[in-house]
Amino acid sequence: MIENDVGGGYGARGEFYPEDFLIPSRRGTSIVRSNGSRIAAKT
Amino acid sequence: MKNTFIGIPMERREDLRFLRGRGEYVDDVTVPGLLYAVILRSSVAHGRLVSIDASAALKRPGVHAVITAADMPGGPPIVPMRLQPLPEFKPFEQPVIAYDKVRYVGEPIAVVLAASVAVGEDALDAIEVRIDDLPAVADWTVAAQNKSVLFEKPGTNRSLVFESRKGDADAAFARAPYVRRERLRTGRHYGLTMEPRGVMATWDEAKGKLTIYGAAKYRSSTGAFFRRRSACRSNRSR
């Protein structure tokens, strides 16, 4: 686990989100990245 | 005692790095062979997920895969609660991807892995999803009626009753020179961060090593959680 710069949202980022598990779950694929949008961050 | 914090400008150790544009967010990390995950999210607040047809999306150039709950034998894993993992919440934990119902607007339904974000976003339009609407549960008053439950198994939207008492409230109100009754509402809150939520994962088949980049806040506990789930031997985190 390598944590990059966070840029705020410390409280709301305390819990897990579905993306935290969806992206690392694809083992057969070598490298996958997901960047949420502002709208996605509000869901 | 001299105040050394409140109202005092604090120079943070990372300020110089940020001011020089040297911050490193998930979007700054790139490696050859990177695929981009774009998520198809529910536009329905509550509904029965009837079918997902991703065949047209898979035919598009640059689309490597479309992942749904059907690709996860035994059903998708749940999103565990980290801060308050009470046993009463267990029946209400959400899956990482919708598999029988959608329970909120924005819930992931499918993940497109594509050569670029643009290709992935275009492919989302080619995925056909059929959802039968169910009555939405938009606030606690509706939820408390249990006419429409998000999770059928517990049969209720109420996970627990939490009671907290301190002192004699009735006596305090009786003595108070002024009593006001008011109902207060607060909206949901979420992080409006400099970089929206992002995560990147690399899997080294030869070494059996999963590396996750992200702004997880709790690096060590998140890393430990993934190690337990994936049985990875590596325990490095930084």
PDB file of C-alpha atoms in Angstrom:
ATOM      1  CA  MET A   1       0.000   0.000   0.000  1.00  0.00           C
ATOM      2  CA  ILE A   2       1.570   3.231  -1.137  1.00  0.00           C
ATOM      3  CA  GLU A   3      -0.247   6.344  -0.071  1.00  0.00           C
ATOM      4  CA  ASN A   4       0.050   9.341  -2.331  1.00  0.00           C
ATOM      5  CA  ASP A   5      -0.750  12.896  -1.403  1.00  0.00           C
ATOM      6  CA  VAL A   6      -4.312  13.137  -0.203  1.00  0.00           C
ATOM      7  CA  GLY A   7      -5.444  16.698  -0.797  1.00  0.00           C
ATOM      8  CA  GLY A   8      -8.036  16.916   1.931  1.00  0.00           C
ATOM      9  CA  GLY A   9     -11.257  15.096   2.791  1.00  0.00           C
ATOM     10  CA  TYR A  10      -9.677  13.429   5.774  1.00  0.00           C
ATOM     11  CA  GLY A  11     -12.880  12.518   7.592  1.00  0.00           C
ATOM     12  CA  ALA A  12     -14.871  11.260   4.631  1.00  0.00           C
ATOM     13  CA  ARG A  13     -11.875   9.331   3.392  1.00  0.00           C
ATOM     14  CA  GLY A  14     -11.692   7.369   6.593  1.00  0.00           C
ATOM     15  CA  GLU A  15     -14.035   4.662   5.362  1.00  0.00           C
ATOM     16  CA  PHE A  16     -13.570   2.274   2.465  1.00  0.00           C
ATOM     17  CA  TYR A  17     -15.260   2.878  -0.867  1.00  0.00           C
ATOM     18  CA  PRO A  18     -16.213   0.257  -3.469  1.00  0.00           C
ATOM     19  CA  GLU A  19     -13.430   1.399  -5.782  1.00  0.00           C
ATOM     20  CA  ASP A  20     -10.865   0.529  -3.125  1.00  0.00           C
ATOM     21  CA  PHE A  21     -11.721  -3.122  -3.716  1.00  0.00           C
ATOM     22  CA  LEU A  22     -12.885  -3.162  -7.317  1.00  0.00           C
ATOM     23  CA  ILE A  23      -9.607  -1.971  -8.761  1.00  0.00           C
ATOM     24  CA  PRO A  24      -7.153  -4.194  -6.856  1.00  0.00           C
ATOM     25  CA  SER A  25      -9.383  -7.241  -7.371  1.00  0.00           C
ATOM     26  CA  ARG A  26      -8.441  -7.652 -11.029  1.00  0.00           C
ATOM     27  CA  ARG A  27      -5.367  -9.811 -10.611  1.00  0.00           C
ATOM     28  CA  GLY A  28      -5.243 -11.097 -14.167  1.00  0.00           C
ATOM     29  CA  THR A  29      -4.668  -7.556 -15.385  1.00  0.00           C
ATOM     30  CA  SER A  30      -1.291  -6.096 -14.638  1.00  0.00           C
ATOM     31  CA  ILE A  31      -1.999  -2.437 -13.900  1.00  0.00           C
ATOM     32  CA  VAL A  32      -5.298  -0.660 -13.454  1.00  0.00           C
ATOM     33  CA  ARG A  33      -6.060   2.868 -12.369  1.00  0.00           C
ATOM     34  CA  SER A  34      -9.321   4.581 -11.550  1.00  0.00           C
ATOM     35  CA  ASN A  35      -9.765   8.255 -10.907  1.00  0.00           C
ATOM     36  CA  GLY A  36     -13.163   9.311  -9.708  1.00  0.00           C
ATOM     37  CA  SER A  37     -14.897  12.446 -10.855  1.00  0.00           C
ATOM     38  CA  ARG A  38     -16.263  15.178  -8.640  1.00  0.00           C
ATOM     39  CA  ILE A  39     -19.758  13.783  -9.210  1.00  0.00           C
ATOM     40  CA  ALA A  40     -18.664  10.261  -8.366  1.00  0.00           C
ATOM     41  CA  ALA A  41     -17.134  11.560  -5.165  1.00  0.00           C
ATOM     42  CA  LYS A  42     -20.591  12.687  -4.095  1.00  0.00           C
ATOM     43  CA  THR A  43     -22.162   9.259  -4.381  1.00  0.00           C
TER      44      THR A  43
ATOM     45  CA  MET B   1       0.092  29.493  29.018  1.00  0.00           C
ATOM     46  CA  LYS B   2       1.042  30.890  25.637  1.00  0.00           C
ATOM     47  CA  ASN B   3      -1.103  29.934  22.654  1.00  0.00           C
ATOM     48  CA  THR B   4       1.123  28.492  19.957  1.00  0.00           C
ATOM     49  CA  PHE B   5      -1.510  27.075  17.586  1.00  0.00           C
ATOM     50  CA  ILE B   6      -4.844  28.923  17.295  1.00  0.00           C
ATOM     51  CA  GLY B   7      -4.593  31.931  15.011  1.00  0.00           C
ATOM     52  CA  ILE B   8      -0.930  31.280  14.392  1.00  0.00           C
ATOM     53  CA  PRO B   9       0.212  30.525  10.827  1.00  0.00           C
ATOM     54  CA  MET B  10       1.664  27.057  10.786  1.00  0.00           C
ATOM     55  CA  GLU B  11       4.308  26.119   8.297  1.00  0.00           C
ATOM     56  CA  ARG B  12       3.810  22.530   7.279  1.00  0.00           C
ATOM     57  CA  ARG B  13       6.713  20.381   6.268  1.00  0.00           C
ATOM     58  CA  GLU B  14       5.040  19.559   2.928  1.00  0.00           C
ATOM     59  CA  ASP B  15       4.217  23.169   1.988  1.00  0.00           C
ATOM     60  CA  LEU B  16       7.363  23.801  -0.031  1.00  0.00           C
ATOM     61  CA  ARG B  17       6.831  20.638  -2.054  1.00  0.00           C
ATOM     62  CA  PHE B  18       3.211  21.473  -2.824  1.00  0.00           C
ATOM     63  CA  LEU B  19       3.929  25.107  -3.666  1.00  0.00           C
ATOM     64  CA  ARG B  20       6.504  23.952  -6.199  1.00  0.00           C
ATOM     65  CA  GLY B  21       3.956  21.672  -7.872  1.00  0.00           C
ATOM     66  CA  ARG B  22       5.679  18.554  -6.659  1.00  0.00           C
ATOM     67  CA  GLY B  23       2.691  16.923  -5.013  1.00  0.00           C
ATOM     68  CA  GLU B  24       2.104  13.394  -6.196  1.00  0.00           C
ATOM     69  CA  TYR B  25      -1.470  12.221  -6.488  1.00  0.00           C
ATOM     70  CA  VAL B  26      -2.796   8.967  -7.904  1.00  0.00           C
ATOM     71  CA  ASP B  27      -3.299  10.567 -11.302  1.00  0.00           C
ATOM     72  CA  ASP B  28       0.389  11.462 -11.430  1.00  0.00           C
ATOM     73  CA  VAL B  29       1.468   7.841 -11.129  1.00  0.00           C
ATOM     74  CA  THR B  30       1.809   6.128 -14.462  1.00  0.00           C
ATOM     75  CA  VAL B  31       3.553   3.042 -15.738  1.00  0.00           C
ATOM     76  CA  PRO B  32       3.653   1.257 -19.110  1.00  0.00           C
ATOM     77  CA  GLY B  33       0.679  -0.974 -19.788  1.00  0.00           C
ATOM     78  CA  LEU B  34      -1.674   1.002 -17.602  1.00  0.00           C
ATOM     79  CA  LEU B  35      -5.371   0.325 -18.091  1.00  0.00           C
ATOM     80  CA  TYR B  36      -8.034   2.755 -16.988  1.00  0.00           C
ATOM     81  CA  ALA B  37     -11.062   1.644 -15.022  1.00  0.00           C
ATOM     82  CA  VAL B  38     -14.259   3.553 -15.706  1.00  0.00           C
ATOM     83  CA  ILE B  39     -17.294   2.696 -13.643  1.00  0.00           C
ATOM     84  CA  LEU B  40     -20.887   2.427 -14.806  1.00  0.00           C
ATOM     85  CA  ARG B  41     -22.958   3.709 -11.905  1.00  0.00           C
ATOM     86  CA  SER B  42     -26.608   3.379 -11.104  1.00  0.00           C
ATOM     87  CA  SER B  43     -28.860   6.284 -11.991  1.00  0.00           C
ATOM     88  CA  VAL B  44     -31.613   4.639  -9.959  1.00  0.00           C
ATOM     89  CA  ALA B  45     -31.887   5.053  -6.196  1.00  0.00           C
ATOM     90  CA  HIS B  46     -33.441   1.648  -5.560  1.00  0.00           C
ATOM     91  CA  GLY B  47     -34.201  -1.093  -8.024  1.00  0.00           C
ATOM     92  CA  ARG B  48     -33.960  -4.747  -8.951  1.00  0.00           C
ATOM     93  CA  LEU B  49     -31.030  -5.417 -11.250  1.00  0.00           C
ATOM     94  CA  VAL B  50     -32.513  -7.602 -13.970  1.00  0.00           C
ATOM     95  CA  SER B  51     -29.816  -7.838 -16.630  1.00  0.00           C
ATOM     96  CA  ILE B  52     -26.527  -6.386 -17.833  1.00  0.00           C
ATOM     97  CA  ASP B  53     -25.464  -6.805 -21.463  1.00  0.00           C
ATOM     98  CA  ALA B  54     -21.901  -5.647 -22.078  1.00  0.00           C
ATOM     99  CA  SER B  55     -21.368  -7.469 -25.380  1.00  0.00           C
ATOM    100  CA  ALA B  56     -21.469  -4.304 -27.497  1.00  0.00           C
ATOM    101  CA  ALA B  57     -19.057  -2.520 -25.170  1.00  0.00           C
ATOM    102  CA  LEU B  58     -16.600  -5.403 -25.336  1.00  0.00           C
ATOM    103  CA  LYS B  59     -16.438  -5.116 -29.143  1.00  0.00           C
ATOM    104  CA  ARG B  60     -15.218  -1.555 -29.020  1.00  0.00           C
ATOM    105  CA  PRO B  61     -11.544  -0.956 -29.854  1.00  0.00           C
ATOM    106  CA  GLY B  62      -9.478  -0.331 -26.762  1.00  0.00           C
ATOM    107  CA  VAL B  63     -11.861  -2.051 -24.375  1.00  0.00           C
ATOM    108  CA  HIS B  64     -10.060  -4.877 -22.586  1.00  0.00           C
ATOM    109  CA  ALA B  65     -12.739  -6.112 -20.231  1.00  0.00           C
ATOM    110  CA  VAL B  66     -16.064  -5.315 -18.642  1.00  0.00           C
ATOM    111  CA  ILE B  67     -16.387  -6.591 -15.092  1.00  0.00           C
ATOM    112  CA  THR B  68     -19.693  -7.169 -13.346  1.00  0.00           C
ATOM    113  CA  ALA B  69     -20.744  -9.089 -10.265  1.00  0.00           C
ATOM    114  CA  ALA B  70     -21.221 -12.129 -12.505  1.00  0.00           C
ATOM    115  CA  ASP B  71     -17.429 -12.286 -12.828  1.00  0.00           C
ATOM    116  CA  MET B  72     -17.053 -12.767  -9.083  1.00  0.00           C
ATOM    117  CA  PRO B  73     -17.724 -16.387  -8.111  1.00  0.00           C
ATOM    118  CA  GLY B  74     -19.610 -16.608  -4.855  1.00  0.00           C
ATOM    119  CA  GLY B  75     -20.794 -13.042  -5.197  1.00  0.00           C
ATOM    120  CA  PRO B  76     -18.917  -9.776  -4.814  1.00  0.00           C
ATOM    121  CA  PRO B  77     -17.089  -9.012  -1.578  1.00  0.00           C
ATOM    122  CA  ILE B  78     -18.603  -6.492   0.751  1.00  0.00           C
ATOM    123  CA  VAL B  79     -17.233  -3.095   1.666  1.00  0.00           C
ATOM    124  CA  PRO B  80     -16.246  -3.507   5.308  1.00  0.00           C
ATOM    125  CA  MET B  81     -16.802  -0.772   7.830  1.00  0.00           C
ATOM    126  CA  ARG B  82     -13.627   0.484   9.357  1.00  0.00           C
ATOM    127  CA  LEU B  83     -14.549   3.092  11.929  1.00  0.00           C
ATOM    128  CA  GLN B  84     -17.602   1.471  13.587  1.00  0.00           C
ATOM    129  CA  PRO B  85     -17.648  -2.215  12.630  1.00  0.00           C
ATOM    130  CA  LEU B  86     -20.561  -3.105  14.900  1.00  0.00           C
ATOM    131  CA  PRO B  87     -22.117  -6.552  14.412  1.00  0.00           C
ATOM    132  CA  GLU B  88     -25.529  -4.911  13.960  1.00  0.00           C
ATOM    133  CA  PHE B  89     -24.254  -3.295  10.752  1.00  0.00           C
ATOM    134  CA  LYS B  90     -23.175  -6.597   9.237  1.00  0.00           C
ATOM    135  CA  PRO B  91     -26.463  -7.370   7.419  1.00  0.00           C
ATOM    136  CA  PHE B  92     -26.395  -3.893   5.889  1.00  0.00           C
ATOM    137  CA  GLU B  93     -22.861  -3.867   4.485  1.00  0.00           C
ATOM    138  CA  GLN B  94     -22.885  -2.988   0.817  1.00  0.00           C
ATOM    139  CA  PRO B  95     -21.325  -5.086  -1.933  1.00  0.00           C
ATOM    140  CA  VAL B  96     -18.430  -3.591  -3.868  1.00  0.00           C
ATOM    141  CA  ILE B  97     -20.553  -3.883  -7.004  1.00  0.00           C
ATOM    142  CA  ALA B  98     -24.299  -4.328  -7.391  1.00  0.00           C
ATOM    143  CA  TYR B  99     -25.369  -7.935  -7.998  1.00  0.00           C
ATOM    144  CA  ASP B 100     -29.092  -8.208  -7.325  1.00  0.00           C
ATOM    145  CA  LYS B 101     -30.224  -4.702  -6.498  1.00  0.00           C
ATOM    146  CA  VAL B 102     -29.045  -1.159  -6.707  1.00  0.00           C
ATOM    147  CA  ARG B 103     -29.458   0.726  -3.470  1.00  0.00           C
ATOM    148  CA  TYR B 104     -28.239   4.230  -4.208  1.00  0.00           C
ATOM    149  CA  VAL B 105     -27.564   6.538  -7.108  1.00  0.00           C
ATOM    150  CA  GLY B 106     -23.937   6.057  -8.013  1.00  0.00           C
ATOM    151  CA  GLU B 107     -23.595   2.426  -6.957  1.00  0.00           C
ATOM    152  CA  PRO B 108     -21.126   0.626  -9.239  1.00  0.00           C
ATOM    153  CA  ILE B 109     -22.801  -1.750 -11.700  1.00  0.00           C
ATOM    154  CA  ALA B 110     -19.975  -2.505 -14.130  1.00  0.00           C
ATOM    155  CA  VAL B 111     -16.313  -1.625 -14.541  1.00  0.00           C
ATOM    156  CA  VAL B 112     -14.840  -1.062 -17.988  1.00  0.00           C
ATOM    157  CA  LEU B 113     -11.094  -1.593 -18.349  1.00  0.00           C
ATOM    158  CA  ALA B 114      -9.897   0.391 -21.330  1.00  0.00           C
ATOM    159  CA  ALA B 115      -6.810   1.815 -22.962  1.00  0.00           C
ATOM    160  CA  SER B 116      -7.868   5.341 -22.027  1.00  0.00           C
ATOM    161  CA  VAL B 117     -10.463   7.083 -19.906  1.00  0.00           C
ATOM    162  CA  ALA B 118     -12.185   8.417 -23.056  1.00  0.00           C
ATOM    163  CA  VAL B 119     -12.513   4.945 -24.581  1.00  0.00           C
ATOM    164  CA  GLY B 120     -13.842   3.617 -21.297  1.00  0.00           C
ATOM    165  CA  GLU B 121     -16.384   6.385 -20.901  1.00  0.00           C
ATOM    166  CA  ASP B 122     -17.660   5.889 -24.453  1.00  0.00           C
ATOM    167  CA  ALA B 123     -18.003   2.174 -23.790  1.00  0.00           C
ATOM    168  CA  LEU B 124     -20.255   2.860 -20.813  1.00  0.00           C
ATOM    169  CA  ASP B 125     -22.927   4.029 -23.249  1.00  0.00           C
ATOM    170  CA  ALA B 126     -22.829   0.643 -24.981  1.00  0.00           C
ATOM    171  CA  ILE B 127     -23.678  -1.323 -21.831  1.00  0.00           C
ATOM    172  CA  GLU B 128     -27.346  -2.169 -21.609  1.00  0.00           C
ATOM    173  CA  VAL B 129     -28.688  -2.390 -18.085  1.00  0.00           C
ATOM    174  CA  ARG B 130     -32.250  -3.251 -17.137  1.00  0.00           C
ATOM    175  CA  ILE B 131     -33.380  -2.186 -13.691  1.00  0.00           C
ATOM    176  CA  ASP B 132     -36.897  -2.560 -12.330  1.00  0.00           C
ATOM    177  CA  ASP B 133     -37.571   0.428 -10.125  1.00  0.00           C
ATOM    178  CA  LEU B 134     -38.396  -0.057  -6.458  1.00  0.00           C
ATOM    179  CA  PRO B 135     -39.602   2.688  -4.100  1.00  0.00           C
ATOM    180  CA  ALA B 136     -36.681   4.893  -3.134  1.00  0.00           C
ATOM    181  CA  VAL B 137     -35.672   5.315   0.492  1.00  0.00           C
ATOM    182  CA  ALA B 138     -34.509   8.897   0.503  1.00  0.00           C
ATOM    183  CA  ASP B 139     -34.620   9.891   4.158  1.00  0.00           C
ATOM    184  CA  TRP B 140     -34.973   8.436   7.618  1.00  0.00           C
ATOM    185  CA  THR B 141     -38.700   9.026   7.902  1.00  0.00           C
ATOM    186  CA  VAL B 142     -39.340   6.889   4.831  1.00  0.00           C
ATOM    187  CA  ALA B 143     -36.741   4.374   5.986  1.00  0.00           C
ATOM    188  CA  ALA B 144     -38.405   4.046   9.395  1.00  0.00           C
ATOM    189  CA  GLN B 145     -41.683   2.963   7.783  1.00  0.00           C
ATOM    190  CA  ASN B 146     -39.990  -0.177   6.398  1.00  0.00           C
ATOM    191  CA  LYS B 147     -42.395  -0.191   3.479  1.00  0.00           C
ATOM    192  CA  SER B 148     -39.414  -0.452   1.185  1.00  0.00           C
ATOM    193  CA  VAL B 149     -36.344  -2.141   2.631  1.00  0.00           C
ATOM    194  CA  LEU B 150     -32.931  -1.920   1.041  1.00  0.00           C
ATOM    195  CA  PHE B 151     -31.815  -5.273   2.433  1.00  0.00           C
ATOM    196  CA  GLU B 152     -34.492  -7.968   2.436  1.00  0.00           C
ATOM    197  CA  LYS B 153     -32.771 -10.382   4.801  1.00  0.00           C
ATOM    198  CA  PRO B 154     -32.981  -8.277   7.980  1.00  0.00           C
ATOM    199  CA  GLY B 155     -36.401  -7.082   6.798  1.00  0.00           C
ATOM    200  CA  THR B 156     -35.890  -3.608   8.199  1.00  0.00           C
ATOM    201  CA  ASN B 157     -33.966  -0.462   7.403  1.00  0.00           C
ATOM    202  CA  ARG B 158     -33.066   0.010  11.063  1.00  0.00           C
ATOM    203  CA  SER B 159     -29.798  -1.576  11.998  1.00  0.00           C
ATOM    204  CA  LEU B 160     -29.788  -0.739  15.695  1.00  0.00           C
ATOM    205  CA  VAL B 161     -31.164   1.516  18.414  1.00  0.00           C
ATOM    206  CA  PHE B 162     -28.482   3.588  20.041  1.00  0.00           C
ATOM    207  CA  GLU B 163     -29.302   5.149  23.398  1.00  0.00           C
ATOM    208  CA  SER B 164     -27.113   7.569  25.289  1.00  0.00           C
ATOM    209  CA  ARG B 165     -27.947   9.316  28.532  1.00  0.00           C
ATOM    210  CA  LYS B 166     -26.121  11.799  30.681  1.00  0.00           C
ATOM    211  CA  GLY B 167     -27.599  13.683  33.592  1.00  0.00           C
ATOM    212  CA  ASP B 168     -31.269  14.431  34.152  1.00  0.00           C
ATOM    213  CA  ALA B 169     -32.514  16.071  30.964  1.00  0.00           C
ATOM    214  CA  ASP B 170     -36.128  16.319  32.150  1.00  0.00           C
ATOM    215  CA  ALA B 171     -35.093  18.207  35.272  1.00  0.00           C
ATOM    216  CA  ALA B 172     -32.843  20.508  33.278  1.00  0.00           C
ATOM    217  CA  PHE B 173     -35.665  21.420  30.898  1.00  0.00           C
ATOM    218  CA  ALA B 174     -38.036  21.930  33.844  1.00  0.00           C
ATOM    219  CA  ARG B 175     -35.644  24.445  35.391  1.00  0.00           C
ATOM    220  CA  ALA B 176     -34.743  26.191  32.158  1.00  0.00           C
ATOM    221  CA  PRO B 177     -36.036  29.784  31.769  1.00  0.00           C
ATOM    222  CA  TYR B 178     -36.570  29.212  28.057  1.00  0.00           C
ATOM    223  CA  VAL B 179     -37.311  25.997  26.189  1.00  0.00           C
ATOM    224  CA  ARG B 180     -37.313  25.716  22.445  1.00  0.00           C
ATOM    225  CA  ARG B 181     -38.255  22.687  20.423  1.00  0.00           C
ATOM    226  CA  GLU B 182     -36.852  22.470  16.937  1.00  0.00           C
ATOM    227  CA  ARG B 183     -36.195  19.762  14.398  1.00  0.00           C
ATOM    228  CA  LEU B 184     -32.779  20.027  12.786  1.00  0.00           C
ATOM    229  CA  ARG B 185     -31.764  18.414   9.539  1.00  0.00           C
ATOM    230  CA  THR B 186     -28.296  17.846   8.266  1.00  0.00           C
ATOM    231  CA  GLY B 187     -27.334  16.688   4.831  1.00  0.00           C
ATOM    232  CA  ARG B 188     -24.917  13.946   4.025  1.00  0.00           C
ATOM    233  CA  HIS B 189     -21.286  14.870   3.801  1.00  0.00           C
ATOM    234  CA  TYR B 190     -18.460  13.735   1.625  1.00  0.00           C
ATOM    235  CA  GLY B 191     -14.913  14.666   0.866  1.00  0.00           C
ATOM    236  CA  LEU B 192     -14.385  17.427  -1.681  1.00  0.00           C
ATOM    237  CA  THR B 193     -10.737  16.760  -2.099  1.00  0.00           C
ATOM    238  CA  MET B 194      -8.122  18.263  -4.341  1.00  0.00           C
ATOM    239  CA  GLU B 195      -8.054  14.946  -6.144  1.00  0.00           C
ATOM    240  CA  PRO B 196     -11.269  12.919  -6.178  1.00  0.00           C
ATOM    241  CA  ARG B 197     -11.107   9.342  -5.001  1.00  0.00           C
ATOM    242  CA  GLY B 198      -8.604   7.348  -6.974  1.00  0.00           C
ATOM    243  CA  VAL B 199      -6.768   4.086  -6.707  1.00  0.00           C
ATOM    244  CA  MET B 200      -4.208   2.294  -8.811  1.00  0.00           C
ATOM    245  CA  ALA B 201      -3.168  -1.322  -8.481  1.00  0.00           C
ATOM    246  CA  THR B 202      -0.357  -3.320 -10.009  1.00  0.00           C
ATOM    247  CA  TRP B 203      -0.192  -7.076  -9.838  1.00  0.00           C
ATOM    248  CA  ASP B 204       3.127  -8.846 -10.219  1.00  0.00           C
ATOM    249  CA  GLU B 205       2.259 -12.409 -11.105  1.00  0.00           C
ATOM    250  CA  ALA B 206       5.814 -13.681 -10.726  1.00  0.00           C
ATOM    251  CA  LYS B 207       6.281 -12.287  -7.252  1.00  0.00           C
ATOM    252  CA  GLY B 208       2.665 -12.667  -6.162  1.00  0.00           C
ATOM    253  CA  LYS B 209       2.760  -9.043  -5.180  1.00  0.00           C
ATOM    254  CA  LEU B 210      -0.100  -6.588  -5.211  1.00  0.00           C
ATOM    255  CA  THR B 211       0.829  -2.911  -4.969  1.00  0.00           C
ATOM    256  CA  ILE B 212      -1.918  -0.385  -4.332  1.00  0.00           C
ATOM    257  CA  TYR B 213      -1.513   3.361  -4.743  1.00  0.00           C
ATOM    258  CA  GLY B 214      -4.153   5.583  -3.264  1.00  0.00           C
ATOM    259  CA  ALA B 215      -5.160   8.163  -0.727  1.00  0.00           C
ATOM    260  CA  ALA B 216      -6.426   5.681   1.804  1.00  0.00           C
ATOM    261  CA  LYS B 217      -5.668   7.778   4.876  1.00  0.00           C
ATOM    262  CA  TYR B 218      -4.978   4.710   7.024  1.00  0.00           C
ATOM    263  CA  ARG B 219      -2.103   3.197   5.150  1.00  0.00           C
ATOM    264  CA  SER B 220      -1.123   0.457   7.563  1.00  0.00           C
ATOM    265  CA  SER B 221      -4.624  -0.766   8.391  1.00  0.00           C
ATOM    266  CA  THR B 222      -5.714  -0.659   4.749  1.00  0.00           C
ATOM    267  CA  GLY B 223      -2.632  -2.589   3.726  1.00  0.00           C
ATOM    268  CA  ALA B 224      -3.263  -5.129   6.465  1.00  0.00           C
ATOM    269  CA  PHE B 225      -6.847  -5.543   5.319  1.00  0.00           C
ATOM    270  CA  PHE B 226      -5.832  -6.294   1.749  1.00  0.00           C
ATOM    271  CA  ARG B 227      -3.180  -8.706   2.899  1.00  0.00           C
ATOM    272  CA  ARG B 228      -5.763 -10.661   4.874  1.00  0.00           C
ATOM    273  CA  ARG B 229      -8.183 -10.748   1.974  1.00  0.00           C
ATOM    274  CA  SER B 230      -5.734 -11.584  -0.763  1.00  0.00           C
ATOM    275  CA  ALA B 231      -3.352 -13.747   1.255  1.00  0.00           C
ATOM    276  CA  CYS B 232      -0.446 -11.737  -0.139  1.00  0.00           C
ATOM    277  CA  ARG B 233       2.786 -12.483   1.612  1.00  0.00           C
ATOM    278  CA  SER B 234       4.234  -9.018   1.230  1.00  0.00           C
ATOM    279  CA  ASN B 235       3.688  -6.768   4.197  1.00  0.00           C
ATOM    280  CA  ARG B 236       5.441  -3.667   3.037  1.00  0.00           C
ATOM    281  CA  SER B 237       3.640  -0.398   3.216  1.00  0.00           C
ATOM    282  CA  ARG B 238       4.966   3.062   2.980  1.00  0.00           C
TER     283      ARG B 238
END
